[in-house]
CSV table of C-alpha atoms in Angstrom, one decimal:
chain,number,residue,atom,x,y,z
A,1,MET,CA,-14.8,-10.6,-26.3
A,2,SER,CA,-11.1,-9.3,-25.4
A,3,LEU,CA,-8.9,-8.2,-27.6
A,4,VAL,CA,-6.2,-9.5,-25.5
A,5,GLU,CA,-4.3,-12.9,-26.8
A,6,LEU,CA,-1.9,-14.3,-24.5
A,7,ASP,CA,-0.9,-17.8,-25.2
A,8,ASP,CA,0.6,-20.4,-23.1
A,9,LEU,CA,4.2,-19.0,-22.8
A,10,ASP,CA,2.7,-16.0,-22.2
A,11,ARG,CA,0.9,-17.5,-19.6
A,12,ARG,CA,3.3,-19.7,-18.0
A,13,ILE,CA,5.8,-16.8,-17.6
A,14,LEU,CA,3.1,-14.4,-16.1
A,15,ASP,CA,2.6,-17.6,-13.6
A,16,LEU,CA,5.8,-17.6,-12.9
A,17,LEU,CA,6.7,-14.3,-12.1
A,18,GLY,CA,3.8,-14.5,-10.1
A,19,GLU,CA,5.7,-16.7,-7.5
A,20,ASP,CA,8.3,-14.6,-7.9
A,21,ALA,CA,8.9,-11.5,-10.0
A,22,ARG,CA,12.2,-11.2,-9.4
A,23,LEU,CA,13.3,-14.3,-10.9
A,24,SER,CA,16.0,-13.9,-13.8
A,25,ASN,CA,15.1,-14.5,-17.4
A,26,ARG,CA,18.1,-17.2,-17.2
A,27,SER,CA,16.0,-18.8,-15.0
A,28,ILE,CA,12.7,-18.5,-16.3
A,29,ALA,CA,14.0,-20.0,-19.5
A,30,ARG,CA,16.0,-23.2,-17.8
A,31,ARG,CA,12.5,-24.0,-15.9
A,32,LEU,CA,10.4,-23.8,-19.2
A,33,GLY,CA,13.1,-25.1,-21.4
A,34,LEU,CA,13.8,-22.2,-24.1
A,35,VAL,CA,16.5,-19.7,-24.3
A,36,GLU,CA,16.5,-16.6,-22.3
A,37,GLY,CA,16.5,-14.4,-25.5
A,38,THR,CA,13.0,-16.2,-26.0
A,39,ILE,CA,11.7,-15.0,-22.5
A,40,ARG,CA,13.5,-11.4,-22.6
A,41,ALA,CA,11.6,-11.0,-25.6
A,42,ARG,CA,7.6,-12.4,-24.3
A,43,ILE,CA,8.4,-9.9,-21.1
A,44,LYS,CA,8.9,-7.1,-22.9
A,45,ARG,CA,6.1,-7.5,-25.2
A,46,LEU,CA,3.7,-8.1,-22.9
A,47,GLN,CA,4.9,-5.0,-20.9
A,48,GLN,CA,4.7,-2.9,-24.3
A,49,ARG,CA,1.2,-4.0,-24.2
A,50,ARG,CA,1.1,-3.1,-20.8
A,51,LEU,CA,-0.7,-6.2,-20.0
A,52,LEU,CA,2.5,-6.5,-17.3
A,53,ARG,CA,4.3,-4.2,-14.9
A,54,PHE,CA,6.8,-4.8,-12.0
A,55,THR,CA,6.5,-2.7,-9.5
A,56,ALA,CA,7.3,-2.9,-5.8
A,57,ILE,CA,4.3,-2.7,-2.8
A,58,THR,CA,5.4,-1.4,0.4
A,59,ASP,CA,3.4,-2.1,3.6
A,60,ASN,CA,0.6,0.7,4.3
A,61,ARG,CA,2.9,1.0,7.6
A,62,GLN,CA,5.5,2.2,6.2
A,63,HIS,CA,3.3,5.1,5.3
A,64,GLY,CA,2.4,6.3,8.5
A,65,ARG,CA,-1.2,3.4,8.8
A,66,PRO,CA,-3.6,5.4,6.0
A,67,THR,CA,-7.0,4.5,6.4
A,68,LEU,CA,-8.1,2.9,3.2
A,69,ALA,CA,-11.1,4.8,2.4
A,70,PHE,CA,-14.2,4.5,-0.8
A,71,ILE,CA,-15.9,7.4,-1.5
A,72,GLY,CA,-19.7,6.7,-3.9
A,73,ILE,CA,-20.3,9.7,-6.0
A,74,ARG,CA,-23.5,10.6,-7.7
A,75,ASN,CA,-22.9,13.8,-10.1
A,76,ASP,CA,-25.6,14.9,-13.2
A,77,THR,CA,-24.7,11.9,-15.4
A,78,GLY,CA,-22.9,14.7,-18.8
A,79,ARG,CA,-20.1,15.4,-16.5
A,80,THR,CA,-19.2,12.3,-14.7
A,81,ARG,CA,-15.4,11.9,-17.3
A,82,GLU,CA,-15.0,15.7,-16.2
A,83,LEU,CA,-15.6,15.1,-12.7
A,84,ALA,CA,-13.2,11.6,-12.9
A,85,ALA,CA,-10.7,13.6,-14.6
A,86,THR,CA,-10.5,16.3,-11.7
A,87,ILE,CA,-11.2,13.9,-8.8
A,88,ALA,CA,-8.0,11.3,-10.0
A,89,GLU,CA,-6.0,14.4,-10.1
A,90,ILE,CA,-6.3,14.4,-5.9
A,91,ASP,CA,-3.2,12.9,-4.7
A,92,GLU,CA,-4.7,10.9,-1.7
A,93,VAL,CA,-6.8,9.5,-4.2
A,94,ARG,CA,-5.8,6.3,-5.7
A,95,SER,CA,-8.6,5.0,-7.9
A,96,VAL,CA,-11.6,6.3,-9.8
A,97,ILE,CA,-13.8,4.8,-11.7
A,98,ILE,CA,-16.4,5.2,-13.6
A,99,THR,CA,-19.3,3.0,-12.5
A,100,LEU,CA,-22.8,2.3,-13.5
A,101,GLY,CA,-25.7,1.6,-11.0
A,102,ARG,CA,-24.4,2.3,-7.7
A,103,PHE,CA,-22.7,5.4,-7.9
A,104,ASN,CA,-21.4,7.3,-11.1
A,105,LEU,CA,-18.5,7.3,-9.9
A,106,LEU,CA,-16.6,5.3,-7.1
A,107,ALA,CA,-12.8,6.4,-5.9
A,108,VAL,CA,-10.5,4.6,-3.3
A,109,GLY,CA,-8.2,6.7,-1.1
A,110,LEU,CA,-5.3,6.7,1.8
A,111,PHE,CA,-5.6,9.3,3.8
A,112,PRO,CA,-3.6,10.2,7.0
A,113,THR,CA,-6.7,10.8,9.2
A,114,LEU,CA,-10.3,10.7,8.7
A,115,GLU,CA,-10.3,14.0,9.2
A,116,SER,CA,-8.8,14.4,6.2
A,117,LEU,CA,-10.9,12.0,4.3
A,118,ILE,CA,-14.2,13.8,5.7
A,119,GLU,CA,-12.6,17.6,4.8
A,120,LEU,CA,-11.8,16.0,1.1
A,121,ALA,CA,-14.9,14.6,0.8
A,122,ASN,CA,-17.4,18.0,2.1
A,123,ASN,CA,-15.3,20.8,0.7
A,124,ARG,CA,-13.3,18.7,-2.1
A,125,ILE,CA,-15.5,17.0,-4.1
A,126,LEU,CA,-18.8,17.9,-3.0
A,127,VAL,CA,-18.6,21.5,-3.8
A,128,LEU,CA,-17.6,20.3,-7.2
A,129,PRO,CA,-20.2,21.3,-10.0
A,130,GLY,CA,-22.6,18.5,-10.9
A,131,VAL,CA,-21.9,16.8,-7.4
A,132,THR,CA,-25.1,15.7,-5.9
A,133,GLN,CA,-24.3,12.8,-3.1
A,134,VAL,CA,-21.0,11.9,-1.6
A,135,GLU,CA,-20.7,9.3,0.3
A,136,THR,CA,-18.0,7.5,2.3
A,137,SER,CA,-17.0,3.9,3.7
A,138,VAL,CA,-13.9,3.5,5.7
A,139,VAL,CA,-12.2,0.1,6.3
A,140,VAL,CA,-12.0,-1.2,9.1
A,141,LYS,CA,-10.0,-4.8,7.8
A,142,SER,CA,-8.7,-5.7,4.6
A,143,ILE,CA,-10.0,-9.9,4.2
A,144,LYS,CA,-8.3,-9.9,0.5
A,145,TYR,CA,-7.4,-8.1,-2.5
A,146,ASN,CA,-4.5,-9.3,-5.1
A,147,GLU,CA,-2.8,-7.0,-6.3
A,148,ARG,CA,-0.9,-8.7,-8.7
A,149,MET,CA,-4.7,-7.9,-11.0
A,150,ALA,CA,-4.4,-4.0,-11.3
A,151,LYS,CA,-5.3,-2.1,-14.9
A,152,ILE,CA,-2.1,-1.2,-15.8
A,153,GLY,CA,-3.0,0.1,-20.0
A,154,PHE,CA,-5.4,2.6,-19.7
A,155,SER,CA,-7.9,3.6,-23.3
A,156,VAL,CA,-8.9,7.1,-23.2
A,157,ASP,CA,-6.5,9.6,-22.3
A,158,THR,CA,-7.5,11.0,-19.3
A,159,GLY,CA,-5.1,12.9,-18.0
A,160,ALA,CA,-4.6,10.6,-15.1
A,161,PRO,CA,-0.7,9.1,-14.8
A,162,VAL,CA,-0.3,6.1,-17.8
A,163,ASP,CA,2.5,4.0,-16.6
A,164,ALA,CA,5.1,7.1,-18.2
A,165,ASP,CA,7.5,4.9,-17.3
A,166,ALA,CA,7.2,1.5,-18.8
A,167,ASP,CA,9.4,2.5,-21.6
A,168,ALA,CA,12.5,3.3,-19.3
A,169,GLU,CA,12.1,0.1,-17.7
A,170,LEU,CA,12.2,-1.7,-21.1
A,171,ASP,CA,15.1,0.4,-21.8
A,172,SER,CA,16.8,-0.6,-18.6
A,173,ASP,CA,16.2,-3.9,-18.7
A,174,ASP,CA,16.9,-3.8,-22.4
A,175,ASP,CA,21.2,-4.2,-21.5
A,176,GLU,CA,20.6,-6.8,-18.9
A,177,ASP,CA,22.2,-10.0,-19.8
A,178,GLU,CA,22.4,-10.5,-15.8
A,179,ASP,CA,19.5,-12.0,-13.1
A,180,GLN,CA,17.9,-9.7,-11.3
A,181,SER,CA,18.1,-10.5,-7.3
A,182,GLU,CA,21.2,-13.1,-7.8
A,183,ASP,CA,24.8,-12.6,-7.9
B,1,MET,CA,5.1,-11.3,8.4
B,2,VAL,CA,5.8,-9.8,11.8
B,3,ALA,CA,3.6,-8.5,14.3
B,4,ASP,CA,2.9,-5.5,14.6
B,5,GLY,CA,4.7,-4.1,17.5
B,6,ALA,CA,8.1,-4.9,15.9
B,7,VAL,CA,7.5,-3.0,12.5
B,8,TYR,CA,10.5,-2.8,10.6
B,9,GLN,CA,11.3,0.6,9.3
B,10,PHE,CA,12.7,1.6,6.5
B,11,ASP,CA,15.9,3.9,6.6
B,12,ASP,CA,16.9,6.5,3.6
B,13,VAL,CA,18.5,3.7,2.2
B,14,ASP,CA,15.4,1.2,2.3
B,15,ARG,CA,13.9,4.0,0.7
B,16,ALA,CA,15.9,5.0,-1.9
B,17,ILE,CA,16.6,0.8,-3.1
B,18,VAL,CA,12.3,1.0,-2.8
B,19,ALA,CA,12.1,3.8,-5.2
B,20,LEU,CA,14.0,2.3,-7.8
B,21,LEU,CA,11.9,-0.9,-7.3
B,22,LYS,CA,9.0,1.2,-7.8
B,23,ASP,CA,10.2,1.9,-11.1
B,24,ASN,CA,11.7,-1.2,-12.4
B,25,GLY,CA,10.7,-4.3,-10.2
B,26,ARG,CA,12.8,-5.7,-12.3
B,27,ILE,CA,16.1,-3.3,-11.8
B,28,THR,CA,19.3,-5.4,-11.0
B,29,ASN,CA,21.3,-5.4,-8.1
B,30,ARG,CA,23.8,-4.2,-9.8
B,31,ASP,CA,22.1,-1.5,-11.0
B,32,ILE,CA,21.0,-0.4,-7.8
B,33,ALA,CA,24.2,-0.9,-6.6
B,34,ARG,CA,26.0,1.4,-9.2
B,35,LYS,CA,22.9,4.4,-8.7
B,36,LEU,CA,22.9,4.5,-4.9
B,37,ASN,CA,26.9,4.1,-4.9
B,38,ILE,CA,27.1,0.9,-2.3
B,39,THR,CA,27.4,-2.9,-2.3
B,40,ARG,CA,25.8,-5.6,-4.6
B,41,ALA,CA,25.7,-7.1,-1.6
B,42,THR,CA,23.9,-4.2,0.7
B,43,VAL,CA,21.5,-3.7,-2.1
B,44,GLY,CA,20.4,-7.8,-1.3
B,45,THR,CA,20.7,-7.8,2.3
B,46,ARG,CA,18.2,-4.8,2.6
B,47,ILE,CA,15.7,-6.2,-0.3
B,48,ALA,CA,16.3,-9.4,1.7
B,49,ARG,CA,15.3,-7.4,5.1
B,50,MET,CA,12.9,-6.0,3.5
B,51,THR,CA,10.9,-8.2,1.9
B,52,SER,CA,11.3,-10.7,5.1
B,53,THR,CA,9.7,-8.8,7.2
B,54,GLY,CA,6.8,-7.8,5.2
B,55,ALA,CA,7.3,-4.3,4.3
B,56,LEU,CA,8.7,-4.6,0.8
B,57,ARG,CA,7.1,-7.2,-2.6
B,58,VAL,CA,8.1,-6.9,-5.0
B,59,VAL,CA,4.9,-8.1,-8.0
B,60,ALA,CA,4.5,-8.9,-11.6
B,61,ALA,CA,1.3,-6.7,-11.8
B,62,THR,CA,-1.0,-8.0,-15.0
B,63,ASP,CA,-3.9,-5.9,-16.3
B,64,PHE,CA,-7.3,-7.4,-15.8
B,65,ALA,CA,-6.9,-8.1,-19.3
B,66,ALA,CA,-4.6,-9.7,-19.6
B,67,TYR,CA,-6.1,-12.3,-18.2
B,68,GLY,CA,-9.4,-11.8,-19.8
B,69,TYR,CA,-11.4,-9.8,-17.3
B,70,ASP,CA,-13.8,-7.5,-18.6
B,71,VAL,CA,-16.3,-6.8,-16.2
B,72,LEU,CA,-15.4,-5.7,-13.2
B,73,LEU,CA,-17.4,-4.8,-10.7
B,74,ALA,CA,-17.5,-3.1,-7.4
B,75,ILE,CA,-20.2,-4.0,-5.0
B,76,GLY,CA,-21.4,-2.9,-1.3
B,77,VAL,CA,-22.6,-6.1,0.4
B,78,GLU,CA,-24.9,-5.6,2.7
B,79,VAL,CA,-24.6,-8.2,5.8
B,80,HIS,CA,-27.3,-10.0,8.1
B,81,GLY,CA,-27.7,-12.0,10.6
B,82,ARG,CA,-24.4,-13.2,10.8
B,83,PRO,CA,-21.1,-11.8,11.1
B,84,ALA,CA,-19.4,-9.6,8.5
B,85,GLU,CA,-16.3,-10.7,9.1
B,86,ASP,CA,-17.3,-14.8,8.1
B,87,VAL,CA,-19.3,-13.7,5.4
B,88,ALA,CA,-16.2,-11.6,4.0
B,89,ARG,CA,-13.9,-14.5,4.5
B,90,GLU,CA,-16.1,-16.9,2.1
B,91,LEU,CA,-16.4,-13.9,0.1
B,92,ALA,CA,-12.7,-14.4,-0.4
B,93,LEU,CA,-12.7,-17.8,-1.6
B,94,LEU,CA,-13.9,-17.1,-4.6
B,95,PRO,CA,-11.3,-16.8,-7.2
B,96,GLU,CA,-13.9,-14.0,-8.9
B,97,VAL,CA,-13.7,-12.0,-6.0
B,98,PHE,CA,-10.3,-10.0,-5.9
B,99,ALA,CA,-11.1,-7.9,-3.1
B,100,VAL,CA,-12.9,-8.0,0.5
B,101,HIS,CA,-13.1,-5.4,2.6
B,102,LEU,CA,-14.8,-4.6,5.9
B,103,VAL,CA,-16.2,-1.0,6.0
B,104,THR,CA,-18.1,1.2,8.1
B,105,GLY,CA,-20.8,2.8,6.2
B,106,ALA,CA,-24.3,1.3,5.2
B,107,ARG,CA,-22.8,-2.1,3.8
B,108,GLU,CA,-20.6,-3.7,6.3
B,109,LEU,CA,-18.4,-5.4,3.2
B,110,GLU,CA,-16.5,-3.5,0.3
B,111,ILE,CA,-15.6,-6.0,-2.7
B,112,LEU,CA,-14.2,-6.0,-6.0
B,113,VAL,CA,-14.8,-8.6,-8.5
B,114,ALA,CA,-13.5,-10.0,-12.2
B,115,ALA,CA,-15.7,-11.5,-14.7
B,116,HIS,CA,-14.9,-12.4,-18.6
B,117,ASP,CA,-17.8,-11.0,-19.5
B,118,PHE,CA,-21.5,-11.1,-18.3
B,119,GLY,CA,-22.9,-14.1,-19.4
B,120,GLU,CA,-20.1,-15.5,-16.7
B,121,LEU,CA,-21.7,-13.1,-14.2
B,122,SER,CA,-25.9,-14.2,-15.3
B,123,ASN,CA,-24.3,-17.8,-15.0
B,124,GLY,CA,-22.5,-18.3,-11.8
B,125,VAL,CA,-20.7,-15.6,-10.1
B,126,ILE,CA,-23.7,-13.1,-9.0
B,127,ASP,CA,-25.4,-16.3,-7.2
B,128,GLY,CA,-22.1,-17.4,-5.5
B,129,ILE,CA,-21.8,-14.6,-3.9
B,130,ALA,CA,-25.1,-13.5,-3.0
B,131,GLY,CA,-26.1,-17.6,-2.3
B,132,ILE,CA,-23.4,-17.6,0.8
B,133,PRO,CA,-26.0,-17.4,4.0
B,134,GLY,CA,-25.4,-13.6,5.9
B,135,ILE,CA,-26.2,-11.7,2.4
B,136,ARG,CA,-28.5,-9.7,3.3
B,137,SER,CA,-28.9,-7.9,0.0
B,138,ILE,CA,-25.7,-6.8,-3.0
B,139,ASP,CA,-25.9,-3.2,-4.1
B,140,VAL,CA,-23.5,-3.4,-7.5
B,141,GLY,CA,-21.4,-1.2,-9.6
B,142,ILE,CA,-20.5,-1.8,-12.9
B,143,ALA,CA,-16.4,-0.3,-14.0
B,144,ALA,CA,-17.4,1.1,-17.6
B,145,ASP,CA,-14.1,3.1,-17.0
B,146,ILE,CA,-11.0,2.8,-14.9
B,147,VAL,CA,-9.1,6.2,-15.0
B,148,LYS,CA,-7.2,5.9,-12.3
B,149,TYR,CA,-5.1,2.9,-10.5
B,150,GLN,CA,-2.4,2.9,-7.9
B,151,PHE,CA,-1.2,-0.1,-6.2
B,152,ASP,CA,1.5,0.7,-4.8
B,153,VAL,CA,0.8,0.9,-1.8
B,154,GLY,CA,0.0,-2.5,0.5
B,155,ILE,CA,-2.4,-3.0,2.9
B,156,SER,CA,-1.6,-4.6,6.2
B,157,ARG,CA,-2.9,-8.3,7.2
């Protein structure tokens, strides 16, 4: 089904990085009984294929505890992609998913206040040409969120931010033979 | 993780380190120190403090495709006759359910589900969800395309 094929070594590297993303290439190599260059090459390949991305996640308390909300949008079907691109440009909107079934579009966003969510829904989304209905639901409590699973590669260029710094990351990794967090 | 009252707040140095880590989670302490003109020891101490307080997590995020998840669902769950949080915790135990949120609105829960293919959905995933006591109905949205996906702001737990 999937075009992506990872072998056992890729998976073992991803498992170790899942436990500690700053584990050095040298430590990974030692644990797997391989040489460091192999690990570096594998990680680089995973990054280039947009299957792996190293980033830092900050707790939302560092951002003034914004409200997480789901915004379900119904629209004239022919305008879905154009609307998705427009809504993706809104800063507070963290993700935009084109859906089949319950909505045409599902946007997930972080909002400083409830008022700002309602303002966005009513005055900036509902008014867009083709939008027929906007439904908001506010997250009261998050029970589970696995941010290790994400969308990194984008198949269609929609103008959304597409990990433009991945190559820069690779470059900066390139000349590193030193451990990430070890001294 | 610390209690809410004792949330550690980043200062300017922390924020500068975080910005570099968001850009590249595997940048070395040495490179961070060099770019910010601070000592390597300071970088190490700051990162340790931010991570130990739960304010920062450096993650290796993998694309859904890396594990062969080709099908993503955004499901609204209607709960009846049982506390929604109990249902939520039971849903959270399912490995294919990677997000569970208690929400306001017509339905009590919003969950995100990943599956390898549609066969897997009909052969157990949906049954596994629908079989949890207290779930009256589910409203399924199939992700046809993900246009934007930012995940660098985490959720307090």
